[in-house]
Amino acid sequence: MKLAEVLADEFGRIREVVHEAVEGLSAEQLVASPAPGANTIAWLVWHLARVQDDHVADLMGTEQIWTSRGWLDRFELPFPAADIGYGHRPEDVDAVRVDSADLLTGYYDEVHEATTAWVAGLDEAALDRIVDEAWDPPVTLGVRLVSVLSDDLQHAGQAAYVRGLVLRDT
């Protein structure tokens, strides 16, 4: 397997879990909290999409899909355009409300498509490029991609878990 195929496969697995986590849920179920102060499915999927969009757009040197393709306006959230959910408090989580799962998957799918199209052109040498010198040691492109994959997989799994709790209670 080539590097680009491995990365595309891994990002594809995130997409599958995202779709499975939200498929068929009502707007009310997407924002149901399994416990006071806990993350909702809507927030988890929005956040993982924002992280991937933010980090990969930075690596690509492009504008985020969030702003370039109108998703900021479609979501109508009370956050600055650059907000990706880090440091959100329970009231911020509660502010992420959607009318349907289609809004979440629509945004995520566009981020996914841009990501996989870009990683298709990567080779092993590209992974060693320094992308962030604010850390010691400096962060390489490979390390940043692993961070995005790890964060997104964790949150997609959390969304799937919350789905199980939400459906159990209905």
PDB file of C-alpha atoms in Angstrom:
ATOM      1  CA  MET A   1       0.000   0.000   0.000  1.00  0.00           C
ATOM      2  CA  LYS A   2       1.216   3.480  -0.773  1.00  0.00           C
ATOM      3  CA  LEU A   3       1.222   6.263   1.804  1.00  0.00           C
ATOM      4  CA  ALA A   4      -1.579   8.154   0.058  1.00  0.00           C
ATOM      5  CA  GLU A   5      -3.739   5.018   0.097  1.00  0.00           C
ATOM      6  CA  VAL A   6      -3.165   4.479   3.814  1.00  0.00           C
ATOM      7  CA  LEU A   7      -4.107   8.082   4.624  1.00  0.00           C
ATOM      8  CA  ALA A   8      -7.164   7.993   2.356  1.00  0.00           C
ATOM      9  CA  ASP A   9      -8.289   4.745   3.982  1.00  0.00           C
ATOM     10  CA  GLU A  10      -7.905   6.150   7.485  1.00  0.00           C
ATOM     11  CA  PHE A  11      -9.792   9.356   6.653  1.00  0.00           C
ATOM     12  CA  GLY A  12     -12.428   7.197   4.960  1.00  0.00           C
ATOM     13  CA  ARG A  13     -12.936   5.265   8.179  1.00  0.00           C
ATOM     14  CA  ILE A  14     -13.634   8.505  10.019  1.00  0.00           C
ATOM     15  CA  ARG A  15     -16.215   9.396   7.380  1.00  0.00           C
ATOM     16  CA  GLU A  16     -17.937   6.024   7.824  1.00  0.00           C
ATOM     17  CA  VAL A  17     -18.172   6.438  11.597  1.00  0.00           C
ATOM     18  CA  VAL A  18     -19.440  10.025  11.244  1.00  0.00           C
ATOM     19  CA  HIS A  19     -22.238   8.920   8.925  1.00  0.00           C
ATOM     20  CA  GLU A  20     -23.134   5.918  11.097  1.00  0.00           C
ATOM     21  CA  ALA A  21     -23.223   8.116  14.214  1.00  0.00           C
ATOM     22  CA  VAL A  22     -25.751  10.593  12.819  1.00  0.00           C
ATOM     23  CA  GLU A  23     -27.769   8.563  10.306  1.00  0.00           C
ATOM     24  CA  GLY A  24     -31.486   8.644  10.957  1.00  0.00           C
ATOM     25  CA  LEU A  25     -31.304  10.783  14.081  1.00  0.00           C
ATOM     26  CA  SER A  26     -33.673  13.680  14.667  1.00  0.00           C
ATOM     27  CA  ALA A  27     -32.501  17.197  15.442  1.00  0.00           C
ATOM     28  CA  GLU A  28     -33.505  16.563  19.061  1.00  0.00           C
ATOM     29  CA  GLN A  29     -31.447  13.372  19.255  1.00  0.00           C
ATOM     30  CA  LEU A  30     -28.396  15.069  17.728  1.00  0.00           C
ATOM     31  CA  VAL A  31     -28.338  17.597  20.562  1.00  0.00           C
ATOM     32  CA  ALA A  32     -29.316  15.254  23.374  1.00  0.00           C
ATOM     33  CA  SER A  33     -26.759  15.277  26.157  1.00  0.00           C
ATOM     34  CA  PRO A  34     -26.040  11.925  27.788  1.00  0.00           C
ATOM     35  CA  ALA A  35     -25.295  13.742  31.070  1.00  0.00           C
ATOM     36  CA  PRO A  36     -25.205  17.346  32.250  1.00  0.00           C
ATOM     37  CA  GLY A  37     -22.233  19.107  30.655  1.00  0.00           C
ATOM     38  CA  ALA A  38     -21.431  16.211  28.285  1.00  0.00           C
ATOM     39  CA  ASN A  39     -20.751  16.594  24.584  1.00  0.00           C
ATOM     40  CA  THR A  40     -23.587  16.003  22.139  1.00  0.00           C
ATOM     41  CA  ILE A  41     -23.394  14.192  18.815  1.00  0.00           C
ATOM     42  CA  ALA A  42     -23.902  17.485  16.976  1.00  0.00           C
ATOM     43  CA  TRP A  43     -21.028  19.143  18.818  1.00  0.00           C
ATOM     44  CA  LEU A  44     -18.694  16.147  18.443  1.00  0.00           C
ATOM     45  CA  VAL A  45     -19.210  15.871  14.682  1.00  0.00           C
ATOM     46  CA  TRP A  46     -19.066  19.640  14.171  1.00  0.00           C
ATOM     47  CA  HIS A  47     -15.859  19.816  16.209  1.00  0.00           C
ATOM     48  CA  LEU A  48     -14.083  16.959  14.464  1.00  0.00           C
ATOM     49  CA  ALA A  49     -14.981  18.437  11.086  1.00  0.00           C
ATOM     50  CA  ARG A  50     -13.742  21.860  12.187  1.00  0.00           C
ATOM     51  CA  VAL A  51     -10.440  20.408  13.463  1.00  0.00           C
ATOM     52  CA  GLN A  52      -9.830  18.546  10.223  1.00  0.00           C
ATOM     53  CA  ASP A  53     -10.842  21.533   8.100  1.00  0.00           C
ATOM     54  CA  ASP A  54      -8.695  23.962  10.095  1.00  0.00           C
ATOM     55  CA  HIS A  55      -5.583  21.817  10.297  1.00  0.00           C
ATOM     56  CA  VAL A  56      -5.628  20.409   6.763  1.00  0.00           C
ATOM     57  CA  ALA A  57      -6.412  23.787   5.172  1.00  0.00           C
ATOM     58  CA  ASP A  58      -3.400  25.155   7.029  1.00  0.00           C
ATOM     59  CA  LEU A  59      -1.237  22.327   5.690  1.00  0.00           C
ATOM     60  CA  MET A  60      -2.552  22.894   2.164  1.00  0.00           C
ATOM     61  CA  GLY A  61      -2.188  26.670   2.405  1.00  0.00           C
ATOM     62  CA  THR A  62      -5.839  27.242   1.507  1.00  0.00           C
ATOM     63  CA  GLU A  63      -8.877  28.867   3.070  1.00  0.00           C
ATOM     64  CA  GLN A  64     -11.018  26.604   5.205  1.00  0.00           C
ATOM     65  CA  ILE A  65     -14.136  25.095   3.675  1.00  0.00           C
ATOM     66  CA  TRP A  66     -16.001  26.451   6.713  1.00  0.00           C
ATOM     67  CA  THR A  67     -15.658  29.974   5.343  1.00  0.00           C
ATOM     68  CA  SER A  68     -14.895  29.468   1.649  1.00  0.00           C
ATOM     69  CA  ARG A  69     -17.981  27.369   0.917  1.00  0.00           C
ATOM     70  CA  GLY A  70     -20.515  29.067   3.181  1.00  0.00           C
ATOM     71  CA  TRP A  71     -20.756  26.544   6.013  1.00  0.00           C
ATOM     72  CA  LEU A  72     -20.188  29.253   8.628  1.00  0.00           C
ATOM     73  CA  ASP A  73     -23.402  30.934   7.482  1.00  0.00           C
ATOM     74  CA  ARG A  74     -25.361  27.686   7.140  1.00  0.00           C
ATOM     75  CA  PHE A  75     -24.611  26.602  10.714  1.00  0.00           C
ATOM     76  CA  GLU A  76     -25.404  30.045  12.179  1.00  0.00           C
ATOM     77  CA  LEU A  77     -23.410  29.389  15.354  1.00  0.00           C
ATOM     78  CA  PRO A  78     -22.599  32.130  17.881  1.00  0.00           C
ATOM     79  CA  PHE A  79     -18.831  31.631  17.555  1.00  0.00           C
ATOM     80  CA  PRO A  80     -16.091  33.491  15.701  1.00  0.00           C
ATOM     81  CA  ALA A  81     -15.294  32.082  12.255  1.00  0.00           C
ATOM     82  CA  ALA A  82     -11.978  30.634  13.466  1.00  0.00           C
ATOM     83  CA  ASP A  83     -13.539  28.708  16.380  1.00  0.00           C
ATOM     84  CA  ILE A  84     -13.004  24.956  16.154  1.00  0.00           C
ATOM     85  CA  GLY A  85     -14.330  23.994  19.584  1.00  0.00           C
ATOM     86  CA  TYR A  86     -11.169  23.796  21.693  1.00  0.00           C
ATOM     87  CA  GLY A  87     -11.891  25.012  25.191  1.00  0.00           C
ATOM     88  CA  HIS A  88     -15.657  24.972  24.773  1.00  0.00           C
ATOM     89  CA  ARG A  89     -17.705  24.969  27.939  1.00  0.00           C
ATOM     90  CA  PRO A  90     -21.030  23.122  28.329  1.00  0.00           C
ATOM     91  CA  GLU A  91     -22.986  26.202  27.231  1.00  0.00           C
ATOM     92  CA  ASP A  92     -20.895  26.350  24.034  1.00  0.00           C
ATOM     93  CA  VAL A  93     -21.600  22.678  23.376  1.00  0.00           C
ATOM     94  CA  ASP A  94     -25.318  23.374  23.843  1.00  0.00           C
ATOM     95  CA  ALA A  95     -25.112  26.189  21.279  1.00  0.00           C
ATOM     96  CA  VAL A  96     -24.243  23.747  18.488  1.00  0.00           C
ATOM     97  CA  ARG A  97     -27.714  22.965  17.199  1.00  0.00           C
ATOM     98  CA  VAL A  98     -28.637  21.622  13.789  1.00  0.00           C
ATOM     99  CA  ASP A  99     -31.918  21.016  11.984  1.00  0.00           C
ATOM    100  CA  SER A 100     -30.772  17.687  10.580  1.00  0.00           C
ATOM    101  CA  ALA A 101     -27.884  15.276  10.273  1.00  0.00           C
ATOM    102  CA  ASP A 102     -27.530  16.421   6.656  1.00  0.00           C
ATOM    103  CA  LEU A 103     -25.964  19.694   7.772  1.00  0.00           C
ATOM    104  CA  LEU A 104     -23.296  17.838   9.732  1.00  0.00           C
ATOM    105  CA  THR A 105     -22.562  15.245   7.057  1.00  0.00           C
ATOM    106  CA  GLY A 106     -22.682  17.822   4.278  1.00  0.00           C
ATOM    107  CA  TYR A 107     -19.959  19.882   5.898  1.00  0.00           C
ATOM    108  CA  TYR A 108     -17.916  16.873   6.932  1.00  0.00           C
ATOM    109  CA  ASP A 109     -18.145  15.326   3.454  1.00  0.00           C
ATOM    110  CA  GLU A 110     -16.785  18.469   1.807  1.00  0.00           C
ATOM    111  CA  VAL A 111     -13.904  18.536   4.296  1.00  0.00           C
ATOM    112  CA  HIS A 112     -13.306  14.836   3.683  1.00  0.00           C
ATOM    113  CA  GLU A 113     -13.271  15.251  -0.100  1.00  0.00           C
ATOM    114  CA  ALA A 114     -10.762  18.108   0.069  1.00  0.00           C
ATOM    115  CA  THR A 115      -8.600  16.175   2.524  1.00  0.00           C
ATOM    116  CA  THR A 116      -8.494  12.951   0.536  1.00  0.00           C
ATOM    117  CA  ALA A 117      -7.868  14.756  -2.744  1.00  0.00           C
ATOM    118  CA  TRP A 118      -4.884  16.503  -1.133  1.00  0.00           C
ATOM    119  CA  VAL A 119      -3.406  13.454   0.602  1.00  0.00           C
ATOM    120  CA  ALA A 120      -3.581  11.552  -2.699  1.00  0.00           C
ATOM    121  CA  GLY A 121      -0.627  13.656  -3.847  1.00  0.00           C
ATOM    122  CA  LEU A 122       1.551  13.130  -0.781  1.00  0.00           C
ATOM    123  CA  ASP A 123       4.629  10.950  -0.709  1.00  0.00           C
ATOM    124  CA  GLU A 124       6.788   9.840   2.186  1.00  0.00           C
ATOM    125  CA  ALA A 125       9.232  12.709   1.761  1.00  0.00           C
ATOM    126  CA  ALA A 126       6.403  15.209   2.304  1.00  0.00           C
ATOM    127  CA  LEU A 127       5.807  13.871   5.826  1.00  0.00           C
ATOM    128  CA  ASP A 128       9.122  15.274   7.058  1.00  0.00           C
ATOM    129  CA  ARG A 129       8.280  18.875   6.130  1.00  0.00           C
ATOM    130  CA  ILE A 130       8.194  21.122   9.218  1.00  0.00           C
ATOM    131  CA  VAL A 131       4.768  22.736   9.499  1.00  0.00           C
ATOM    132  CA  ASP A 132       4.912  24.274  12.979  1.00  0.00           C
ATOM    133  CA  GLU A 133       8.076  25.560  14.620  1.00  0.00           C
ATOM    134  CA  ALA A 134       6.287  26.704  17.787  1.00  0.00           C
ATOM    135  CA  TRP A 135       6.937  23.293  19.369  1.00  0.00           C
ATOM    136  CA  ASP A 136      10.122  21.582  20.496  1.00  0.00           C
ATOM    137  CA  PRO A 137      10.721  19.518  18.523  1.00  0.00           C
ATOM    138  CA  PRO A 138       9.057  21.248  15.567  1.00  0.00           C
ATOM    139  CA  VAL A 139       5.936  19.532  14.207  1.00  0.00           C
ATOM    140  CA  THR A 140       6.204  17.745  10.879  1.00  0.00           C
ATOM    141  CA  LEU A 141       3.400  17.296   8.369  1.00  0.00           C
ATOM    142  CA  GLY A 142       3.291  13.602   9.282  1.00  0.00           C
ATOM    143  CA  VAL A 143       2.879  14.317  12.985  1.00  0.00           C
ATOM    144  CA  ARG A 144       0.153  16.884  12.289  1.00  0.00           C
ATOM    145  CA  LEU A 145      -1.778  14.413  10.147  1.00  0.00           C
ATOM    146  CA  VAL A 146      -1.512  11.762  12.860  1.00  0.00           C
ATOM    147  CA  SER A 147      -2.840  14.326  15.357  1.00  0.00           C
ATOM    148  CA  VAL A 148      -5.834  15.108  13.131  1.00  0.00           C
ATOM    149  CA  LEU A 149      -6.555  11.430  12.549  1.00  0.00           C
ATOM    150  CA  SER A 150      -6.286  10.620  16.256  1.00  0.00           C
ATOM    151  CA  ASP A 151      -8.497  13.520  17.348  1.00  0.00           C
ATOM    152  CA  ASP A 152     -11.115  12.816  14.698  1.00  0.00           C
ATOM    153  CA  LEU A 153     -11.262   9.086  15.388  1.00  0.00           C
ATOM    154  CA  GLN A 154     -11.687   9.695  19.101  1.00  0.00           C
ATOM    155  CA  HIS A 155     -14.530  12.154  18.575  1.00  0.00           C
ATOM    156  CA  ALA A 156     -16.223  10.017  15.916  1.00  0.00           C
ATOM    157  CA  GLY A 157     -16.134   7.088  18.341  1.00  0.00           C
ATOM    158  CA  GLN A 158     -17.542   9.277  21.095  1.00  0.00           C
ATOM    159  CA  ALA A 159     -20.383  10.346  18.784  1.00  0.00           C
ATOM    160  CA  ALA A 160     -21.133   6.689  18.017  1.00  0.00           C
ATOM    161  CA  TYR A 161     -21.167   5.920  21.753  1.00  0.00           C
ATOM    162  CA  VAL A 162     -23.506   8.835  22.500  1.00  0.00           C
ATOM    163  CA  ARG A 163     -25.762   7.607  19.673  1.00  0.00           C
ATOM    164  CA  GLY A 164     -26.079   4.292  21.494  1.00  0.00           C
ATOM    165  CA  LEU A 165     -27.012   6.059  24.719  1.00  0.00           C
ATOM    166  CA  VAL A 166     -29.526   8.319  22.951  1.00  0.00           C
ATOM    167  CA  LEU A 167     -31.195   5.407  21.143  1.00  0.00           C
ATOM    168  CA  ARG A 168     -31.235   3.296  24.312  1.00  0.00           C
ATOM    169  CA  ASP A 169     -33.225   6.007  26.046  1.00  0.00           C
ATOM    170  CA  THR A 170     -35.882   6.224  23.308  1.00  0.00           C
TER     171      THR A 170
END
